[in-house]
Short mmCIF file of C-alpha atoms in Angstrom, two decimals:
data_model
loop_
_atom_site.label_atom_id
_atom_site.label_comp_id
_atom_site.label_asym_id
_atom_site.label_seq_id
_atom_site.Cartn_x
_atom_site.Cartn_y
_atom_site.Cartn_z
CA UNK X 1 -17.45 3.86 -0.56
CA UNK X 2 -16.22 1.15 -2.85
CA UNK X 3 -12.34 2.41 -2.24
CA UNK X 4 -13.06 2.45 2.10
CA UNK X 5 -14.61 -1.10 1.24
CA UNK X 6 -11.62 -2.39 -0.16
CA UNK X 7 -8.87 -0.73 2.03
CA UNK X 8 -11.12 -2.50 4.37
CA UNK X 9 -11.05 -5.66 3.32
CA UNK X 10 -7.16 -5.72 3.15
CA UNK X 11 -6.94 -4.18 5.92
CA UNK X 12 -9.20 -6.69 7.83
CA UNK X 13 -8.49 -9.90 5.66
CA UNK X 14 -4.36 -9.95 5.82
CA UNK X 15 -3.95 -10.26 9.44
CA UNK X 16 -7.49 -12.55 9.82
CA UNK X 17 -5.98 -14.76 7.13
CA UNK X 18 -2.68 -14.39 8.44
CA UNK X 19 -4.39 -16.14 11.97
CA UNK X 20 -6.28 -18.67 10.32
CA UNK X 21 -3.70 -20.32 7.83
CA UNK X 22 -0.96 -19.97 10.20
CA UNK X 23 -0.56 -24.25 10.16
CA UNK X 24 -0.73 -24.02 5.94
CA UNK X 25 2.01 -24.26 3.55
CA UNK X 26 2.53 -20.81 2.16
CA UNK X 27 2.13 -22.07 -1.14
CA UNK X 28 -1.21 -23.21 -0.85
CA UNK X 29 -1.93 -20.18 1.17
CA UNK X 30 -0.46 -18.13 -1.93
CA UNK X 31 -2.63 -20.13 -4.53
CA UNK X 32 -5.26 -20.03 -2.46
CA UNK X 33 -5.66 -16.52 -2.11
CA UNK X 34 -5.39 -16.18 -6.07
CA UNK X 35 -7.92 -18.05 -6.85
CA UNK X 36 -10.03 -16.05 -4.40
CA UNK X 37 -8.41 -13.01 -5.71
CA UNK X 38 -10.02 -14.18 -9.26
CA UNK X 39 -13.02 -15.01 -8.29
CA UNK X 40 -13.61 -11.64 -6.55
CA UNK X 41 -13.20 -9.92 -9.78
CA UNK X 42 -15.43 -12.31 -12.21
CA UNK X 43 -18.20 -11.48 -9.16
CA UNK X 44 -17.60 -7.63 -10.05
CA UNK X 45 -17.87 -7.89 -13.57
CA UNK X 46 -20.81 -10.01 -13.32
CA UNK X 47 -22.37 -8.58 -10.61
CA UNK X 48 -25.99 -8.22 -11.24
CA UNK X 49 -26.69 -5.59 -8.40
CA UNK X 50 -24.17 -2.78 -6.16
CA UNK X 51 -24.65 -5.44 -3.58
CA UNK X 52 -22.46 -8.81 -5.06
CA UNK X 53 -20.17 -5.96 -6.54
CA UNK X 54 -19.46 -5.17 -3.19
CA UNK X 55 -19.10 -8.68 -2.22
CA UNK X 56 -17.19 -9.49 -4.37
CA UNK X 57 -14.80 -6.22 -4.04
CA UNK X 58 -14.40 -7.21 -0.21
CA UNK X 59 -13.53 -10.92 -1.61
CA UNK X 60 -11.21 -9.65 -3.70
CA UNK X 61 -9.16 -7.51 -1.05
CA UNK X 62 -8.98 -9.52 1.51
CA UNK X 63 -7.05 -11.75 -0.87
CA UNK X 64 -4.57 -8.67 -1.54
CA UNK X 65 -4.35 -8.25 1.64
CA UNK X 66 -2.78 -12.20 2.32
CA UNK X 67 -0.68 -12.32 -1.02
CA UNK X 68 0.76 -8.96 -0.31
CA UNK X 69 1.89 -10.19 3.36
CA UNK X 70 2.90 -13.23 2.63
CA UNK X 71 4.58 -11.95 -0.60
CA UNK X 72 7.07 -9.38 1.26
CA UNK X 73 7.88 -12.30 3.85
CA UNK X 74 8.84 -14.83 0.93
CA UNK X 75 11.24 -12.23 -0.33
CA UNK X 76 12.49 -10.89 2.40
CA UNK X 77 13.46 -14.20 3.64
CA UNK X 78 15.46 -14.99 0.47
CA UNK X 79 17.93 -12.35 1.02
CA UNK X 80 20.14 -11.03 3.32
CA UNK X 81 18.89 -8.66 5.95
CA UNK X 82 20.43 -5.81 4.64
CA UNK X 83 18.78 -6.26 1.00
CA UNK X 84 15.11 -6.98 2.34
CA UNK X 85 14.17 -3.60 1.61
CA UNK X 86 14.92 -4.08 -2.10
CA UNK X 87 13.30 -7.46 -2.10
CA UNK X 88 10.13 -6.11 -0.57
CA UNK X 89 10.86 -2.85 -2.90
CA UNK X 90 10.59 -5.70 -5.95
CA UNK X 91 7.30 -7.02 -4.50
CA UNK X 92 5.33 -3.63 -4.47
CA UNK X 93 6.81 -2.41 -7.82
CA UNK X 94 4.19 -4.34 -8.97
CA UNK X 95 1.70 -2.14 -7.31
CA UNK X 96 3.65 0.89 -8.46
CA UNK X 97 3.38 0.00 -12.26
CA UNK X 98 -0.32 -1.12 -11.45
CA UNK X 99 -0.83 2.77 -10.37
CA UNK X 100 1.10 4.22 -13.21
CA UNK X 101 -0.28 2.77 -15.82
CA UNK X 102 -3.46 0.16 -14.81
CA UNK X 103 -5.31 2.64 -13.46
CA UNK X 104 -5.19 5.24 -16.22
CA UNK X 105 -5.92 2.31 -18.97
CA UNK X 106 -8.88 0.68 -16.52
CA UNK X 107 -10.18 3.83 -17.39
CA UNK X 108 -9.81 4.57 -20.81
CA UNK X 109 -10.89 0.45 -21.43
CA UNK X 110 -14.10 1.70 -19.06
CA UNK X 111 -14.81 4.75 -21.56
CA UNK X 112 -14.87 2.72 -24.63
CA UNK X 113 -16.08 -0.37 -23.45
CA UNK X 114 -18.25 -0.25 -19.83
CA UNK X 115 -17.04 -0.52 -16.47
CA UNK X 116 -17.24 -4.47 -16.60
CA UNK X 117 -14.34 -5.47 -18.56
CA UNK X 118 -11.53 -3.83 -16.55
CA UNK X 119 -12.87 -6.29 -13.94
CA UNK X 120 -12.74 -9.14 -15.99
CA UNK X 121 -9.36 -8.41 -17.60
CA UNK X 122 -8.04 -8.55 -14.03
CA UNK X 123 -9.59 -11.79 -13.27
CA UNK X 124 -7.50 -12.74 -16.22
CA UNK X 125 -4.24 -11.80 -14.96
CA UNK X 126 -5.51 -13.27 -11.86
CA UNK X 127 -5.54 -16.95 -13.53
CA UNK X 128 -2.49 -15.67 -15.16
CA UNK X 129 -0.66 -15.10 -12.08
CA UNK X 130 -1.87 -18.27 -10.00
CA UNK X 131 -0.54 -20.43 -13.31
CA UNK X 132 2.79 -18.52 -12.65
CA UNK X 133 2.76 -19.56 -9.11
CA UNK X 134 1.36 -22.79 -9.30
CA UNK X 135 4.74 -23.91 -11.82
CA UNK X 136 6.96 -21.97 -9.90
CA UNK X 137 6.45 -21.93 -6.58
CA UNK X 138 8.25 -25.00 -4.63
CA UNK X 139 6.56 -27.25 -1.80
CA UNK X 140 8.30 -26.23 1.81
CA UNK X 141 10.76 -28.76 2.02
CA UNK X 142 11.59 -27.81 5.47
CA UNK X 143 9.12 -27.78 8.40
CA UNK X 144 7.88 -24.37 8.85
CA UNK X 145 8.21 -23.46 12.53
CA UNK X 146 4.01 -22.62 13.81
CA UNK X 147 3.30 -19.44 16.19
CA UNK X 148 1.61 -20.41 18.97
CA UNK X 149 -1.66 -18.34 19.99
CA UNK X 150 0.15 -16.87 22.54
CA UNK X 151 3.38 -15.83 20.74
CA UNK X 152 0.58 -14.47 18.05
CA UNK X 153 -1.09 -12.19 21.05
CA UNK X 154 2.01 -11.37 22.07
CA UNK X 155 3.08 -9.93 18.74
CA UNK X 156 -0.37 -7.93 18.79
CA UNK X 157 0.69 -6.23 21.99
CA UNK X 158 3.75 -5.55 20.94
CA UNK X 159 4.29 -1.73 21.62
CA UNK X 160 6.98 -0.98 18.77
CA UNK X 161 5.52 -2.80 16.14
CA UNK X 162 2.06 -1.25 17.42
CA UNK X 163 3.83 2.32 17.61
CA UNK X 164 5.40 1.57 13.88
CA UNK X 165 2.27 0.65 12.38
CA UNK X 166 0.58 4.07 13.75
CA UNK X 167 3.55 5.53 11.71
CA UNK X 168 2.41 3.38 8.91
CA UNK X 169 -1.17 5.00 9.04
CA UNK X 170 -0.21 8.34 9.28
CA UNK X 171 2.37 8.45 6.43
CA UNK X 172 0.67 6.51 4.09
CA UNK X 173 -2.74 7.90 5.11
CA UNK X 174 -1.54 11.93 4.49
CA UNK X 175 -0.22 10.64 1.36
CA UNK X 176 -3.76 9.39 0.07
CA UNK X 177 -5.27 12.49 1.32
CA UNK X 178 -3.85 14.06 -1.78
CA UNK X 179 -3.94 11.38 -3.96
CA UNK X 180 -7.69 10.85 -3.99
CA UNK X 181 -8.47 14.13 -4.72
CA UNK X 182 -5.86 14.76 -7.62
CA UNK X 183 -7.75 14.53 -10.32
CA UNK X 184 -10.54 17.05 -9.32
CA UNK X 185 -7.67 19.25 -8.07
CA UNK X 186 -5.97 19.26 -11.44
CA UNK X 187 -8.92 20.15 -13.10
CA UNK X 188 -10.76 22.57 -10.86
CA UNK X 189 -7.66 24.26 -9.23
CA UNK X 190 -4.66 23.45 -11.77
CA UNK X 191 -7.20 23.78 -14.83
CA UNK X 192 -5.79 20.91 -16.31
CA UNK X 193 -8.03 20.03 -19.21
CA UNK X 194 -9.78 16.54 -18.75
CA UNK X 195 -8.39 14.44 -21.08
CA UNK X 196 -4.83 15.68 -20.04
CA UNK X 197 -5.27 14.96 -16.83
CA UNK X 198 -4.86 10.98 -17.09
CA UNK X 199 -1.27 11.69 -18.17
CA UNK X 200 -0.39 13.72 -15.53
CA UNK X 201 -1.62 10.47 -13.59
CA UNK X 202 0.99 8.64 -15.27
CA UNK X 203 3.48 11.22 -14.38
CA UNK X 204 2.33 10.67 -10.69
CA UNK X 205 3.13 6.97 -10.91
CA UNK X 206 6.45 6.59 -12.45
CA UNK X 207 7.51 8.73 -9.82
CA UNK X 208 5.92 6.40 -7.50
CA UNK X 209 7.87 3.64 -9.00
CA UNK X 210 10.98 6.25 -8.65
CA UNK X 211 10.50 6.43 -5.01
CA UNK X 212 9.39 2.62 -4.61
CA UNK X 213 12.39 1.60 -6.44
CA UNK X 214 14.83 4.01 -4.25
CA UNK X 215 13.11 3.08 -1.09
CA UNK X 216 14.35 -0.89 -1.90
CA UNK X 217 17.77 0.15 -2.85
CA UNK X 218 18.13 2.38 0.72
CA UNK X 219 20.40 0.16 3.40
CA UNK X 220 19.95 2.52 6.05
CA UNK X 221 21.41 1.38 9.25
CA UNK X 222 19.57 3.25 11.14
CA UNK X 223 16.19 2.92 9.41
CA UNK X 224 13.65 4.98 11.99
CA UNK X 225 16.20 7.86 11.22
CA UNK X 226 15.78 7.81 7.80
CA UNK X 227 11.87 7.31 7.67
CA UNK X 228 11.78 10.83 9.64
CA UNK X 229 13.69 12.52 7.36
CA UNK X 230 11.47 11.10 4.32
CA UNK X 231 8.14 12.28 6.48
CA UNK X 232 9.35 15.40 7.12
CA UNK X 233 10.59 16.07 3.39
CA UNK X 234 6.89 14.59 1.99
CA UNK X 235 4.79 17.22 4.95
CA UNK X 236 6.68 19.84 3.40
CA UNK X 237 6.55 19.04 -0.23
CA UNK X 238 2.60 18.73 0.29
CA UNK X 239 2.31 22.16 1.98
CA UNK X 240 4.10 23.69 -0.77
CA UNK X 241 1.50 21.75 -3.30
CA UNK X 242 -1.06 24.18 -1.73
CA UNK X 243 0.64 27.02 -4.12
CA UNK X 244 1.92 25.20 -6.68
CA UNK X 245 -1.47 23.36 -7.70
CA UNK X 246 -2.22 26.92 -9.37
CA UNK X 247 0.06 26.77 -12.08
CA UNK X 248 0.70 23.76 -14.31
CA UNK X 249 4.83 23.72 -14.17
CA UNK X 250 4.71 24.18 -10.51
CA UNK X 251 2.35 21.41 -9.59
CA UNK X 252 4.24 18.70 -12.10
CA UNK X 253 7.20 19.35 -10.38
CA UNK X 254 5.55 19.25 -7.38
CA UNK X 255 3.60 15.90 -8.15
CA UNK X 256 6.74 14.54 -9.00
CA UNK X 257 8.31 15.37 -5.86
CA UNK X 258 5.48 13.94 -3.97
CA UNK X 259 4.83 10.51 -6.04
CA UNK X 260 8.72 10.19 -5.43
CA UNK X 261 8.58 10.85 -1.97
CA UNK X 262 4.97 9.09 -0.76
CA UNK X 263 6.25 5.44 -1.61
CA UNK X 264 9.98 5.73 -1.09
CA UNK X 265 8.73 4.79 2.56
CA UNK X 266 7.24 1.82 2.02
CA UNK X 267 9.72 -0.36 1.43
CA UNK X 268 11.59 0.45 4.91
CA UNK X 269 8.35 0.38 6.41
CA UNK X 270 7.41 -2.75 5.71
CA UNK X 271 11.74 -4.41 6.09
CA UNK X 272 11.64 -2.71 9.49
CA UNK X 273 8.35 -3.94 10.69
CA UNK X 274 9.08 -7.79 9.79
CA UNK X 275 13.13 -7.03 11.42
CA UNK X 276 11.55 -6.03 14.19
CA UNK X 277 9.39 -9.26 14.27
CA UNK X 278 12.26 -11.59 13.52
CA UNK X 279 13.49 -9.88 16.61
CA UNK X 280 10.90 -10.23 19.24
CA UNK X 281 8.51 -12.84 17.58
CA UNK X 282 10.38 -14.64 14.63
CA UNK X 283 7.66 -17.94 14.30
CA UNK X 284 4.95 -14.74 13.78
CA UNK X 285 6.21 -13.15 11.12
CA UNK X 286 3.92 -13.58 8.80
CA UNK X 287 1.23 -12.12 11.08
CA UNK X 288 3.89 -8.83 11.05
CA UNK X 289 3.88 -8.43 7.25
CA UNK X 290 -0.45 -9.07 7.27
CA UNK X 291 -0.55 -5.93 9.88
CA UNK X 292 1.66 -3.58 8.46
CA UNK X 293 -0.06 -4.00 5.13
CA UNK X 294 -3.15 -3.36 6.70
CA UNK X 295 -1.84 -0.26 8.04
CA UNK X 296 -1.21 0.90 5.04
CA UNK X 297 -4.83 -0.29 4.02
CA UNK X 298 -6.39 1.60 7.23
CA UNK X 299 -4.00 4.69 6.40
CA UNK X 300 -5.49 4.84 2.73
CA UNK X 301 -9.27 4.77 4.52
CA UNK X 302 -8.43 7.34 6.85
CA UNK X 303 -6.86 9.19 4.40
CA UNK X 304 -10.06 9.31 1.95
CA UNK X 305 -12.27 10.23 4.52
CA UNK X 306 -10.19 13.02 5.80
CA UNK X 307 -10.06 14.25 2.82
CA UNK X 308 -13.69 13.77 2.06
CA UNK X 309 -14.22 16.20 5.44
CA UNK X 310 -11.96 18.62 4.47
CA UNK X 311 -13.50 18.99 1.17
CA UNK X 312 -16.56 19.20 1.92
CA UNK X 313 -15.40 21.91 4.86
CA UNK X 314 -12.60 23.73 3.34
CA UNK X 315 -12.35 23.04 -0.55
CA UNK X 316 -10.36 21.07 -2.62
CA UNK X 317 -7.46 22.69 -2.56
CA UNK X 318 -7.10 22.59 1.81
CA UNK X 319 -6.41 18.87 1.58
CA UNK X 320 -2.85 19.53 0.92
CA UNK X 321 -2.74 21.10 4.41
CA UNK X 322 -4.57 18.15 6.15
CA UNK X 323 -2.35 16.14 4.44
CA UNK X 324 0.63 17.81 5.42
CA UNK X 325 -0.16 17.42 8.80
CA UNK X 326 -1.15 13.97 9.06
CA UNK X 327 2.36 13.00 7.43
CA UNK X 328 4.08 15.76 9.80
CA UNK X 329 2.17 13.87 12.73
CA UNK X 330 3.95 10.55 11.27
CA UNK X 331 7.58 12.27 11.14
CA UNK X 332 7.15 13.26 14.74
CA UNK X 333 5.95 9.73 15.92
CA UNK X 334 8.79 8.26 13.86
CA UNK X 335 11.43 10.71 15.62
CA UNK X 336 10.12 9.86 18.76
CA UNK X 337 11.07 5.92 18.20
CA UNK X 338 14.31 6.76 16.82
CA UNK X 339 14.83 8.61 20.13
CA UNK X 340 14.16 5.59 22.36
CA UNK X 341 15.12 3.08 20.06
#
């Protein structure tokens, strides 16, 4: 519940936010969304009942959900067009440490010292990281050209943006199929003893941050093209990690191959989306960024609960399959654009 609540809230809060600060500097925006970002995780660790943890869980990722859009634009707008990738890569490396090692030592800080603290040492980083941005980030010395309503509506309806972000879902939601149910499937179908299985974790995300870091240094010039061939590779890398969760050299390698594979996506996903805005919509791009990164919020709900159903259904071990079909349903949307395109 509390991991659907906060794909939720990104999901929900970058685009909403997106809309509603649309005539705001992006620097106050940015701050803005820090501090709310902080104060979201001093209500969890302080939260005196399930209910203000929640609130304050929701607070907390709708403000990911704003810094991560906005973040990708900033970026991608300092470079050429041909490096955004890499500049948006840069961006979400931060996420990919965060997986390889934050979550693994939220954990172990959780074991020793209660659930709280984690919370609270983000909250830190939080104040950290608004300090960073409040010395470095420069006032818009330029005036910063303001979507109208209707150029926003009209970058709602568009239908390859709306057909790309469907992509979005699918890919990143087959690839959280599998990921949320790793760690029981390493230790109930892998037999990977418990306290091994946090460094196996690890393993997982460095080769996230592998794949991040290759999807940002990818200039493909024909980018839809690419993504299909990346979809298709991940489906079948997860229907082999039916078998080789059995055996422990097997499903490494194969966890490698997948942590490699799910993210090296992202990066293109997320350049192509806000090219493809610069192209039909350029005063909304911001907007763009908010709804592809809720796509990828959406796709990590979806995937959860899918593979919630097929547990319960099928075992543990049959989420490879839904999740090999999800992504397969992604690589034939994405060949399908390329087609047309």
């Amino acid at each position: 519940m509390i991991t659907s609540l906060y794909a939720l809230g990104v999901a929900v809060g970058g685009p909403l936010l997106a809309i509603l600060t649309v005539r705001q500097s992006r620097r106050r925006v940015i701050l803005g969304a820090l501090l709310a970002f902080i104060a979201g995780h001093l209500l969890i660790s302080l939260a005196p009942t399930f209910a203000w943890l929640l609130t304050g869980r929701f607070l907390a990722a709708m403000a990911h959900g704003i810094l991560f859009a906005l973040s990708s634009t900033v970026a991608a707008e300092l470079v050429p067009a041909d490096r955004q990738a890499w500049a948006i890569a840069f961006i979400f490396g931060g996420f990919t440490i965060a997986t390889a090692f934050g979550a693994p030592l939220g954990t172990l800080v959780s074991d020793h010292f209660g659930w709280r603290l984690p919370f609270l040492v983000i909250a830190t980083l939080g104040v950290f990281a608004c300090g960073l941005n409040w010395r470095t980030r420069p006032q818009e010395k330029t005036a910063v050209s303001i979507p109208t309503w209707q150029e926003q509506r009209h970058l709602l309806t568009n239908r390859p943006i709306a057909l790309v972000l469907l992509v979005t879902i699918l890919g990143y939601g087959g690839t959280f199929v599998a990921f949320t149910y790793l760690s029981p499937i390493l230790q109930t179908v892998t037999h990977v003893p418990a306290q091994w299985v946090s460094l196996v974790l690890v393993i997982y995300g460095l080769a996230i941050a592998f794949g991040n870091w290759l999807g940002g240094r990818l200039t493909p010039a024909a980018p839809l093209k690419l993504l299909a061939k990346i979809f298709l590779l991940q489906a079948l890398a997860l229907l082999v990690f039916y078998w080789s969760a059995h055996q422990l050299v097997s499903a490494i390698l194969n966890i490698i191959v997948l942590g490699s594979l799910g993210f090296t996506n992202v990066p293109i996903l997320q350049a192509y989306v806000l090219q493809l805005a610069q192209r039909d919509e350029p005063n909304a791009v911001n907007l763009a960024a908010a709804l592809n990164i809720a796509g990828f919020s959406i796709g990590i709900a979806l995937g959860t609960f899918v593979g919630g159903l097929v547990t319960d259904f099928g075992g543990l071990n049959l989420t490879a399959i839904a999740a090999s079909l999800m992504v397969f349903l992604g690589y034939l949307l994405t060949w399908q654009l390329h087609r047309h395109a």
